[in-house]
Amino acid sequence: MADLVWLHEEALRLTHPVFAAAGPDAACVFVWDAARLAESHVGLKRQLFIYETLCEMASARAMEIHQGQAEAVLPRLAEAAGAGRILVPASPDPAIRAAIACLRRAAPHCEVVAVEDTPFATLTSQPDLRRFFRYWNKAKKSALRPQGI
Amino acid sequence: MPICRVMNEMIPLPSRFTDRAALLAHIRALAGDSAADMPVPDIAAGGRRAAETALAAIDPRAYAVSRNHLDGAVTRLSPYIRHGVLSLDEVRNAALASVGDARQAEKFIQELAWRDYWQRVYLAHPERIWADVESYKTGFDASEYDPDLPADIAAGETGVACIDQFVATLVDTGYLHNHARMYLAAYIVHWRRVCWQAGARFFLDHLIDGDPASNNLSWQWIASTFSNKPYIFNLENVAKYCGPDINTIPRHNLVLDQSYERLSDLLFPYMGGTHG
Ligand SMILES: Cc1cc2nc3c(=O)[nH]c(=O)nc-3n(C[C@H](O)[C@H](O)[C@H](O)COP(=O)(O)OP(=O)(O)OC[C@H]3O[C@@H](n4cnc5c(N)ncnc54)[C@H](O)[C@@H]3O)c2cc1C
């Protein structure tokens, strides 16, 4: 079955691991949700930057931009593309995480897979996040190496 | 359980435009923004090509010695990193490849690590993005801070010359040097006693690298709700780091032209000790 890649504004590049996970023929869509962007305080300048980036991506790879809400648009696009999986770059953004959860319920026949980006630092245990330097003392060794390993 | 919105429209959008003005008009129409003409803003170019050009120009050695100066060797990679046009991993790898010894890139990589750190906090504690992580360490209660951004700040008409210049740069270009962000945020929270959330919203609305984690948690760092003490500065410090383009004439910046000790007494009268 085919795959559908759902790109969002946290991962605007064609070299993101989500594409390798999805295979070369995967359809790809960005859902432009003006209301959500405004709610998230993404001003017009940033919207311009994001859309300009999308235009360049769409000139290099088959990719669609759809207006609407991700939770509503994606199940229909997945169905139209005959996709069995929707792959999405993982993100800490609660709005994106909520949309992924909704998608899992709205498209029960599709597997929804969140794909992590390549790591900056590889940590063996959960770092103490109370202050930056507690984290840095643990992360430094790995962060100063190529690929963070 | 997340609340799922239901809106079933699905409209394909174009991805080719004659120029930036046409794209801006399209975006404004999508946003339902019918206000008077808006000039095309002077912001960094979107896209991977522009990102790779900026990445090829980084100089981690020069960065380490000059990054605190407004005209220092900072990279302006932030909008590309924030929107994933570049990964933090590849930026770090490029930095290491550009120096002979990893230690020469350490300062730069440590700054990249701030982003990684804030992202980890965001993932582990999403509620901290808009809520005070700790209480203010300023002698004031959170309720004593104005919940709204005063109009003169948003308009860049405070009468404090350097602050008004920083606001104009933010609004016109969607970018500010880190030091200018710190000055402006500290002015808003500590001189004007405005809650950090109001300032954070203002920044997010304008920055093209606007990021809930890097922005809001940095505001909390300035405010002291995610640090051990409030961050303040004085005019002498602005003059030292900002160069001749920024107006640091004392009579145009009266409220900033004080020693740290005096500022501490003025800004935090209910708290003992000095800050810097
Ligand atoms: C009040 C305030 C608000 C801020 N809001 C944002 C924001 O919305 N988005 C954002 O990306 N950064 C934010 N920062 C952090 C920092 O100011 C910017 O990342 C930096 O100025 C961007 O310019 P540059 O790319 O030239 O940075 P450089 O100094 O060249 O640094 C290289 C990269 O490292 C990362 N970085 C550097 N310093 C920091 C830092 N302190 N925190 C997080 N990442 C860092 C950025 O991705 C940056 O592009 C804020 C800082 C303050 C004090």
XYZ file of C-alpha atoms in Angstrom, chain A residues 73 94 114-115:
4
model
C -8.153 16.746 5.124
C 0.753 19.892 21.476
C 5.531 9.848 13.786
C 9.136 9.876 12.510
